[in-house]
PDB file of C-alpha atoms in Angstrom:
ATOM      1  CA  MET A   2      12.330 -17.665  19.269  1.00 76.00           C
ATOM      2  CA  SER A   3      14.335 -16.561  16.243  1.00 86.00           C
ATOM      3  CA  LEU A   4      13.926 -18.576  13.069  1.00 94.00           C
ATOM      4  CA  ALA A   5      17.167 -17.256  11.550  1.00 95.00           C
ATOM      5  CA  GLY A   6      18.826 -19.994   9.538  1.00 96.00           C
ATOM      6  CA  THR A   7      15.562 -21.809   8.816  1.00 96.00           C
ATOM      7  CA  ARG A   8      15.133 -23.021   5.233  1.00 97.00           C
ATOM      8  CA  LEU A   9      11.972 -22.328   3.272  1.00 96.00           C
ATOM      9  CA  ALA A  10      10.712 -24.029   0.101  1.00 96.00           C
ATOM     10  CA  ASP A  11      14.180 -25.514  -0.438  1.00 95.00           C
ATOM     11  CA  HIS A  12      15.367 -22.185  -1.828  1.00 97.00           C
ATOM     12  CA  TYR A  13      15.260 -19.447   0.836  1.00 98.00           C
ATOM     13  CA  THR A  14      17.152 -19.063   4.133  1.00 98.00           C
ATOM     14  CA  LEU A  15      15.745 -16.746   6.799  1.00 98.00           C
ATOM     15  CA  ILE A  16      18.465 -14.294   7.864  1.00 98.00           C
ATOM     16  CA  ARG A  17      17.027 -11.924  10.487  1.00 96.00           C
ATOM     17  CA  PRO A  18      13.763 -10.303  11.582  1.00 95.00           C
ATOM     18  CA  LEU A  19      12.908  -6.984   9.949  1.00 92.00           C
ATOM     19  CA  GLY A  20       9.966  -6.055  12.127  1.00 87.00           C
ATOM     20  CA  GLN A  21       6.459  -6.827  13.284  1.00 84.00           C
ATOM     21  CA  GLY A  22       3.556  -5.833  11.080  1.00 75.00           C
ATOM     22  CA  ALA A  23      -0.128  -5.634  11.948  1.00 71.00           C
ATOM     23  CA  SER A  24      -0.700  -9.283  11.077  1.00 83.00           C
ATOM     24  CA  SER A  25       2.715 -10.809  10.432  1.00 90.00           C
ATOM     25  CA  LEU A  26       6.331 -11.090  11.546  1.00 93.00           C
ATOM     26  CA  VAL A  27       8.646 -10.014   8.748  1.00 95.00           C
ATOM     27  CA  TYR A  28      12.048 -11.552   7.987  1.00 97.00           C
ATOM     28  CA  VAL A  29      14.665 -10.839   5.371  1.00 97.00           C
ATOM     29  CA  ALA A  30      15.769 -13.994   3.578  1.00 98.00           C
ATOM     30  CA  LEU A  31      18.495 -14.935   1.125  1.00 98.00           C
ATOM     31  CA  GLY A  32      17.599 -17.019  -1.893  1.00 98.00           C
ATOM     32  CA  ASP A  33      19.879 -19.641  -3.371  1.00 98.00           C
ATOM     33  CA  ASP A  34      20.032 -17.315  -6.377  1.00 98.00           C
ATOM     34  CA  GLY A  35      21.854 -14.748  -4.222  1.00 98.00           C
ATOM     35  CA  GLU A  36      18.894 -12.346  -4.183  1.00 98.00           C
ATOM     36  CA  ALA A  37      17.275 -10.846  -1.067  1.00 98.00           C
ATOM     37  CA  TYR A  38      13.631 -11.592  -0.274  1.00 98.00           C
ATOM     38  CA  THR A  39      11.059 -10.576   2.305  1.00 97.00           C
ATOM     39  CA  VAL A  40       9.232 -13.353   4.160  1.00 97.00           C
ATOM     40  CA  LYS A  41       6.032 -12.583   6.066  1.00 96.00           C
ATOM     41  CA  LEU A  42       5.144 -15.137   8.738  1.00 97.00           C
ATOM     42  CA  PHE A  43       1.492 -15.259   9.815  1.00 96.00           C
ATOM     43  CA  ALA A  44       0.056 -16.893  12.923  1.00 94.00           C
ATOM     44  CA  PRO A  45      -1.957 -20.019  11.978  1.00 95.00           C
ATOM     45  CA  PRO A  46      -5.334 -18.318  12.699  1.00 94.00           C
ATOM     46  CA  LEU A  47      -4.411 -15.728  10.049  1.00 93.00           C
ATOM     47  CA  ALA A  48      -3.813 -18.277   7.305  1.00 94.00           C
ATOM     48  CA  ASP A  49      -6.548 -16.663   5.205  1.00 91.00           C
ATOM     49  CA  HIS A  50      -4.621 -13.356   5.272  1.00 88.00           C
ATOM     50  CA  ALA A  51      -1.522 -15.145   4.001  1.00 94.00           C
ATOM     51  CA  ALA A  52      -3.479 -16.901   1.273  1.00 92.00           C
ATOM     52  CA  ARG A  53      -5.095 -13.630   0.200  1.00 88.00           C
ATOM     53  CA  GLU A  54      -1.738 -11.862  -0.036  1.00 90.00           C
ATOM     54  CA  ALA A  55      -0.234 -14.739  -2.028  1.00 92.00           C
ATOM     55  CA  ARG A  56      -3.088 -14.528  -4.552  1.00 91.00           C
ATOM     56  CA  MET A  57      -2.119 -10.971  -5.515  1.00 91.00           C
ATOM     57  CA  ARG A  58       0.107 -11.801  -8.479  1.00 89.00           C
ATOM     58  CA  VAL A  59      -0.296  -8.557 -10.433  1.00 93.00           C
ATOM     59  CA  ARG A  60       3.105  -7.357 -11.651  1.00 93.00           C
ATOM     60  CA  GLY A  61       4.141  -3.718 -11.782  1.00 93.00           C
ATOM     61  CA  PRO A  62       7.306  -1.620 -11.366  1.00 90.00           C
ATOM     62  CA  HIS A  63       6.027  -0.114  -8.109  1.00 98.00           C
ATOM     63  CA  LEU A  64       4.440  -3.220  -6.584  1.00 98.00           C
ATOM     64  CA  ALA A  65       6.234  -5.638  -4.251  1.00 96.00           C
ATOM     65  CA  GLU A  66       6.377  -8.872  -6.248  1.00 95.00           C
ATOM     66  CA  VAL A  67       4.761 -11.889  -4.575  1.00 96.00           C
ATOM     67  CA  MET A  68       6.771 -15.076  -5.190  1.00 96.00           C
ATOM     68  CA  LEU A  69       4.949 -17.887  -3.394  1.00 96.00           C
ATOM     69  CA  LEU A  70       2.977 -19.133  -0.396  1.00 97.00           C
ATOM     70  CA  SER A  71       4.734 -21.660   1.845  1.00 97.00           C
ATOM     71  CA  GLU A  72       5.079 -22.595   5.519  1.00 95.00           C
ATOM     72  CA  VAL A  73       7.730 -22.172   8.227  1.00 94.00           C
ATOM     73  CA  ALA A  74       7.528 -23.929  11.587  1.00 92.00           C
ATOM     74  CA  GLY A  75       3.793 -24.423  11.179  1.00 93.00           C
ATOM     75  CA  GLN A  76       3.203 -20.791  10.208  1.00 96.00           C
ATOM     76  CA  PRO A  77       1.908 -19.675   6.805  1.00 97.00           C
ATOM     77  CA  ALA A  78       4.627 -17.728   4.994  1.00 98.00           C
ATOM     78  CA  VAL A  79       4.462 -15.399   2.008  1.00 97.00           C
ATOM     79  CA  VAL A  80       7.676 -14.733   0.100  1.00 98.00           C
ATOM     80  CA  LEU A  81       8.087 -11.432  -1.740  1.00 97.00           C
ATOM     81  CA  ARG A  82      10.964  -9.880  -3.605  1.00 96.00           C
ATOM     82  CA  PHE A  83      12.863  -7.601  -1.199  1.00 97.00           C
ATOM     83  CA  THR A  84      12.025  -3.907  -1.403  1.00 95.00           C
ATOM     84  CA  LYS A  85      14.417  -1.154  -0.340  1.00 94.00           C
ATOM     85  CA  GLY A  86      13.193   2.022   1.275  1.00 97.00           C
ATOM     86  CA  THR A  87      11.797   3.744   4.348  1.00 97.00           C
ATOM     87  CA  GLU A  88       8.153   4.000   5.365  1.00 97.00           C
ATOM     88  CA  LEU A  89       6.631   7.136   3.884  1.00 99.00           C
ATOM     89  CA  PHE A  90       6.115   9.177   7.053  1.00 98.00           C
ATOM     90  CA  SER A  91       9.653   8.376   8.244  1.00 98.00           C
ATOM     91  CA  ARG A  92      11.137   9.241   4.850  1.00 98.00           C
ATOM     92  CA  TYR A  93       9.508  12.696   4.829  1.00 99.00           C
ATOM     93  CA  ARG A  94      10.415  13.958   8.286  1.00 97.00           C
ATOM     94  CA  PHE A  95      10.339  17.625   7.309  1.00 96.00           C
ATOM     95  CA  ARG A  96       6.777  18.734   6.684  1.00 96.00           C
ATOM     96  CA  PRO A  97       4.738  19.656   4.771  1.00 97.00           C
ATOM     97  CA  ALA A  98       6.501  17.358   2.347  1.00 98.00           C
ATOM     98  CA  LEU A  99       5.267  19.226  -0.733  1.00 96.00           C
ATOM     99  CA  GLU A 100       6.893  22.416   0.573  1.00 94.00           C
ATOM    100  CA  ARG A 101      10.145  20.820   1.682  1.00 96.00           C
ATOM    101  CA  GLU A 102      10.699  18.101  -0.964  1.00 97.00           C
ATOM    102  CA  ARG A 103       8.122  18.704  -3.650  1.00 96.00           C
ATOM    103  CA  PRO A 104       9.756  16.803  -6.576  1.00 96.00           C
ATOM    104  CA  ALA A 105      10.460  13.736  -4.425  1.00 98.00           C
ATOM    105  CA  PHE A 106       6.985  13.631  -2.872  1.00 98.00           C
ATOM    106  CA  VAL A 107       5.270  14.054  -6.230  1.00 98.00           C
ATOM    107  CA  ARG A 108       7.363  11.163  -7.531  1.00 98.00           C
ATOM    108  CA  THR A 109       6.283   9.075  -4.546  1.00 99.00           C
ATOM    109  CA  LEU A 110       2.589   9.669  -5.214  1.00 99.00           C
ATOM    110  CA  SER A 111       3.114   9.135  -8.938  1.00 99.00           C
ATOM    111  CA  ASP A 112       4.711   5.745  -8.268  1.00 99.00           C
ATOM    112  CA  VAL A 113       1.916   4.741  -5.882  1.00 99.00           C
ATOM    113  CA  LEU A 114      -0.675   5.685  -8.493  1.00 99.00           C
ATOM    114  CA  GLU A 115       1.185   3.716 -11.160  1.00 99.00           C
ATOM    115  CA  GLY A 116       1.180   0.691  -8.856  1.00 98.00           C
ATOM    116  CA  LEU A 117      -2.540   1.093  -8.188  1.00 99.00           C
ATOM    117  CA  ALA A 118      -3.234   1.453 -11.901  1.00 98.00           C
ATOM    118  CA  ALA A 119      -1.550  -1.921 -12.469  1.00 98.00           C
ATOM    119  CA  MET A 120      -3.525  -3.534  -9.641  1.00 98.00           C
ATOM    120  CA  HIS A 121      -6.833  -2.126 -10.850  1.00 98.00           C
ATOM    121  CA  ALA A 122      -6.122  -3.168 -14.439  1.00 98.00           C
ATOM    122  CA  GLY A 123      -5.486  -6.670 -13.089  1.00 96.00           C
ATOM    123  CA  GLY A 124      -8.855  -6.657 -11.313  1.00 96.00           C
ATOM    124  CA  TRP A 125      -7.534  -6.060  -7.786  1.00 97.00           C
ATOM    125  CA  LEU A 126      -7.953  -3.438  -5.070  1.00 97.00           C
ATOM    126  CA  HIS A 127      -5.274  -2.762  -2.493  1.00 97.00           C
ATOM    127  CA  ARG A 128      -7.822  -1.737   0.190  1.00 96.00           C
ATOM    128  CA  ASP A 129      -5.199  -0.460   2.646  1.00 96.00           C
ATOM    129  CA  VAL A 130      -3.374   2.411   0.955  1.00 98.00           C
ATOM    130  CA  LYS A 131      -1.525   4.143   3.786  1.00 98.00           C
ATOM    131  CA  ALA A 132       1.903   5.495   4.677  1.00 98.00           C
ATOM    132  CA  ASP A 133       3.016   2.307   6.464  1.00 95.00           C
ATOM    133  CA  ASN A 134       2.452   0.292   3.279  1.00 96.00           C
ATOM    134  CA  ILE A 135       4.648   2.473   1.070  1.00 98.00           C
ATOM    135  CA  LEU A 136       8.447   2.215   1.069  1.00 98.00           C
ATOM    136  CA  VAL A 137      10.230   5.280  -0.280  1.00 99.00           C
ATOM    137  CA  GLN A 138      13.819   5.737  -1.407  1.00 98.00           C
ATOM    138  CA  LYS A 139      15.872   8.938  -1.137  1.00 98.00           C
ATOM    139  CA  SER A 140      14.907   9.932  -4.682  1.00 98.00           C
ATOM    140  CA  GLY A 141      11.206   9.611  -3.870  1.00 98.00           C
ATOM    141  CA  ALA A 142      10.864   6.351  -5.811  1.00 99.00           C
ATOM    142  CA  ALA A 143       8.215   4.272  -4.053  1.00 99.00           C
ATOM    143  CA  THR A 144       6.894   0.728  -3.808  1.00 99.00           C
ATOM    144  CA  LEU A 145       3.406  -0.242  -2.639  1.00 98.00           C
ATOM    145  CA  LEU A 146       3.311  -3.392  -0.516  1.00 94.00           C
ATOM    146  CA  ASP A 147       1.232  -5.421   1.963  1.00 91.00           C
ATOM    147  CA  TYR A 148      -1.605  -7.177   0.160  1.00 92.00           C
ATOM    148  CA  ASP A 149      -3.155  -9.153   3.011  1.00 85.00           C
ATOM    149  CA  LEU A 150      -6.283  -6.959   2.858  1.00 90.00           C
ATOM    150  CA  SER A 151      -6.322  -6.837  -0.944  1.00 93.00           C
ATOM    151  CA  GLY A 152      -9.057  -8.453  -2.994  1.00 93.00           C
ATOM    152  CA  PRO A 153     -10.926  -8.464  -6.293  1.00 94.00           C
ATOM    153  CA  ILE A 154     -12.711  -5.308  -7.392  1.00 96.00           C
ATOM    154  CA  GLY A 155     -16.345  -5.450  -6.289  1.00 92.00           C
ATOM    155  CA  GLU A 156     -15.819  -8.390  -3.906  1.00 90.00           C
ATOM    156  CA  THR A 157     -18.830  -9.055  -1.681  1.00 87.00           C
ATOM    157  CA  PHE A 158     -19.018 -10.649   1.761  1.00 83.00           C
ATOM    158  CA  ALA A 159     -21.749 -12.414   3.707  1.00 74.00           C
ATOM    159  CA  VAL A 160     -21.724  -9.546   6.216  1.00 71.00           C
ATOM    160  CA  PRO A 161     -20.432  -5.970   5.787  1.00 80.00           C
ATOM    161  CA  LEU A 162     -16.681  -5.716   6.458  1.00 82.00           C
ATOM    162  CA  ARG A 163     -14.955  -2.432   7.246  1.00 88.00           C
ATOM    163  CA  ILE A 164     -11.655  -3.050   5.472  1.00 86.00           C
ATOM    164  CA  GLY A 165      -8.624  -0.794   5.888  1.00 89.00           C
ATOM    165  CA  THR A 166      -6.998   1.580   8.365  1.00 91.00           C
ATOM    166  CA  ALA A 167      -9.291   4.227   9.843  1.00 93.00           C
ATOM    167  CA  ALA A 168      -7.222   7.348   9.072  1.00 96.00           C
ATOM    168  CA  PHE A 169      -6.948   6.399   5.382  1.00 97.00           C
ATOM    169  CA  GLN A 170     -10.284   4.635   4.956  1.00 96.00           C
ATOM    170  CA  SER A 171     -12.812   5.868   2.421  1.00 97.00           C
ATOM    171  CA  PRO A 172     -16.326   6.647   3.699  1.00 97.00           C
ATOM    172  CA  GLU A 173     -17.722   3.640   1.827  1.00 96.00           C
ATOM    173  CA  ALA A 174     -15.075   1.365   3.378  1.00 96.00           C
ATOM    174  CA  GLN A 175     -16.039   2.693   6.809  1.00 95.00           C
ATOM    175  CA  ARG A 176     -19.623   1.686   6.053  1.00 95.00           C
ATOM    176  CA  GLY A 177     -18.622  -1.800   4.923  1.00 95.00           C
ATOM    177  CA  GLU A 178     -19.894  -1.314   1.376  1.00 95.00           C
ATOM    178  CA  VAL A 179     -18.700  -2.987  -1.830  1.00 94.00           C
ATOM    179  CA  LEU A 180     -15.534  -1.188  -2.936  1.00 97.00           C
ATOM    180  CA  GLY A 181     -14.197   0.013  -6.259  1.00 98.00           C
ATOM    181  CA  PRO A 182     -10.988   1.762  -7.381  1.00 98.00           C
ATOM    182  CA  GLN A 183     -12.333   5.039  -5.954  1.00 99.00           C
ATOM    183  CA  SER A 184     -11.732   3.667  -2.460  1.00 98.00           C
ATOM    184  CA  ASP A 185      -8.001   3.163  -3.074  1.00 99.00           C
ATOM    185  CA  LEU A 186      -7.775   6.635  -4.580  1.00 99.00           C
ATOM    186  CA  TYR A 187      -9.322   8.132  -1.448  1.00 98.00           C
ATOM    187  CA  GLY A 188      -6.245   6.844   0.407  1.00 98.00           C
ATOM    188  CA  VAL A 189      -4.041   8.639  -2.119  1.00 99.00           C
ATOM    189  CA  GLY A 190      -6.057  11.771  -1.402  1.00 98.00           C
ATOM    190  CA  VAL A 191      -5.267  11.444   2.303  1.00 98.00           C
ATOM    191  CA  LEU A 192      -1.558  11.168   1.476  1.00 99.00           C
ATOM    192  CA  LEU A 193      -1.761  14.190  -0.828  1.00 98.00           C
ATOM    193  CA  TYR A 194      -3.508  16.194   1.904  1.00 97.00           C
ATOM    194  CA  TRP A 195      -0.731  15.210   4.313  1.00 98.00           C
ATOM    195  CA  GLY A 196       1.842  16.348   1.749  1.00 97.00           C
ATOM    196  CA  LEU A 197       0.090  19.708   1.423  1.00 95.00           C
ATOM    197  CA  ARG A 198      -0.714  20.361   5.083  1.00 94.00           C
ATOM    198  CA  GLY A 199       1.701  18.220   7.093  1.00 96.00           C
ATOM    199  CA  GLU A 200      -1.174  16.532   8.905  1.00 95.00           C
ATOM    200  CA  LEU A 201      -3.974  14.086   8.153  1.00 95.00           C
ATOM    201  CA  PRO A 202      -7.459  15.425   7.346  1.00 93.00           C
ATOM    202  CA  ALA A 203      -9.827  15.402  10.301  1.00 84.00           C
ATOM    203  CA  ASP A 204     -13.079  13.454   9.873  1.00 69.00           C
ATOM    204  CA  GLY A 205     -12.860  13.606   6.105  1.00 53.00           C
ATOM    205  CA  GLU A 206     -13.033  17.413   6.139  1.00 55.00           C
ATOM    206  CA  SER A 207     -10.659  19.521   4.080  1.00 59.00           C
ATOM    207  CA  ASP A 208     -10.044  23.234   3.610  1.00 67.00           C
ATOM    208  CA  LEU A 209      -8.665  22.863   0.117  1.00 70.00           C
ATOM    209  CA  ALA A 210      -9.207  25.314  -2.695  1.00 66.00           C
ATOM    210  CA  GLY A 211      -7.030  27.209  -5.080  1.00 71.00           C
ATOM    211  CA  GLU A 212      -3.919  25.657  -6.552  1.00 79.00           C
ATOM    212  CA  PRO A 213      -4.303  22.630  -8.863  1.00 86.00           C
ATOM    213  CA  LEU A 214      -2.907  20.106  -6.372  1.00 94.00           C
ATOM    214  CA  GLU A 215      -5.406  21.298  -3.772  1.00 94.00           C
ATOM    215  CA  LYS A 216      -8.269  20.885  -6.230  1.00 93.00           C
ATOM    216  CA  LEU A 217      -7.059  17.379  -7.092  1.00 96.00           C
ATOM    217  CA  CYS A 218      -6.833  16.544  -3.396  1.00 96.00           C
ATOM    218  CA  ALA A 219     -10.365  17.812  -2.758  1.00 94.00           C
ATOM    219  CA  ASN A 220     -11.650  15.622  -5.599  1.00 96.00           C
ATOM    220  CA  LEU A 221      -9.874  12.565  -4.203  1.00 97.00           C
ATOM    221  CA  LEU A 222     -11.373  13.212  -0.761  1.00 97.00           C
ATOM    222  CA  GLU A 223     -14.913  13.558  -2.128  1.00 97.00           C
ATOM    223  CA  ALA A 224     -17.227  11.695   0.263  1.00 97.00           C
ATOM    224  CA  ASP A 225     -19.416  10.318  -2.531  1.00 98.00           C
ATOM    225  CA  PRO A 226     -17.472   7.637  -4.451  1.00 98.00           C
ATOM    226  CA  ALA A 227     -19.573   8.350  -7.551  1.00 98.00           C
ATOM    227  CA  LYS A 228     -18.091  11.875  -7.616  1.00 98.00           C
ATOM    228  CA  ARG A 229     -14.532  10.750  -6.862  1.00 98.00           C
ATOM    229  CA  PRO A 230     -11.955   9.893  -9.566  1.00 98.00           C
ATOM    230  CA  SER A 231     -11.815   6.184 -10.369  1.00 98.00           C
ATOM    231  CA  ASP A 232      -8.908   5.964 -12.828  1.00 99.00           C
ATOM    232  CA  ALA A 233      -5.491   5.896 -11.135  1.00 99.00           C
ATOM    233  CA  GLU A 234      -3.645   6.593 -14.386  1.00 98.00           C
ATOM    234  CA  GLN A 235      -5.745   9.697 -15.050  1.00 98.00           C
ATOM    235  CA  VAL A 236      -5.141  10.914 -11.487  1.00 99.00           C
ATOM    236  CA  ARG A 237      -1.417  10.346 -11.998  1.00 99.00           C
ATOM    237  CA  ALA A 238      -1.473  12.386 -15.206  1.00 98.00           C
ATOM    238  CA  GLU A 239      -3.325  15.206 -13.435  1.00 96.00           C
ATOM    239  CA  LEU A 240      -0.843  15.087 -10.551  1.00 98.00           C
ATOM    240  CA  LEU A 241       2.094  15.440 -12.934  1.00 97.00           C
ATOM    241  CA  ARG A 242       0.392  18.289 -14.817  1.00 93.00           C
ATOM    242  CA  SER A 243      -0.161  20.138 -11.549  1.00 84.00           C
ATOM    243  CA  ILE A 244       3.452  20.421 -10.422  1.00 77.00           C
TER     244      ILE A 244
END
């Protein structure tokens, strides 16, 4: 049943569904201020996901801004400022992206790294850096979104949790270990590999050597997190030096 027309928090009106995510139904909404917003509706059993996403209040130019946590028709709802763009893989249809649209794709990765730098400086990890969670404009400008798996740096759990999406997951995330910024940067390495090769790396293996971007990618895909870069801003600077 469509919830179009439903009011939320006495300020937002749901307009139409945008799509179905892994854990939420997404609507576009219009605020009484005339601005567009994204509303993510979670099933009641996933209330903890909604609460986790709403806690991520780090601000940055390439982060989807979380506004508030509310409820619609008995469902937890997270309101975010609306983000324009196309999911990364759909935006870069002609591959490898770094051969076909090098300036735009470098800008995309640069923006993602700037967003991660802001999150990490604020004490948060994204923990699900992947193409589906990055919206890209024609220019290559990008926004990182979806924080329902995000959490504090070094967060521990009663039992090991394998957080993230398998194809972009760091080895330590696959093992359910405590995560640091290196884990998010592994996901950037997967995206960089895809930009270089037009496909995702298989089983963490890479055949990279030679040009500076390939060396950077190999470092980001290092299996040992202690040997992997941990500073998103430094990785961004190296990326921009390598073009």
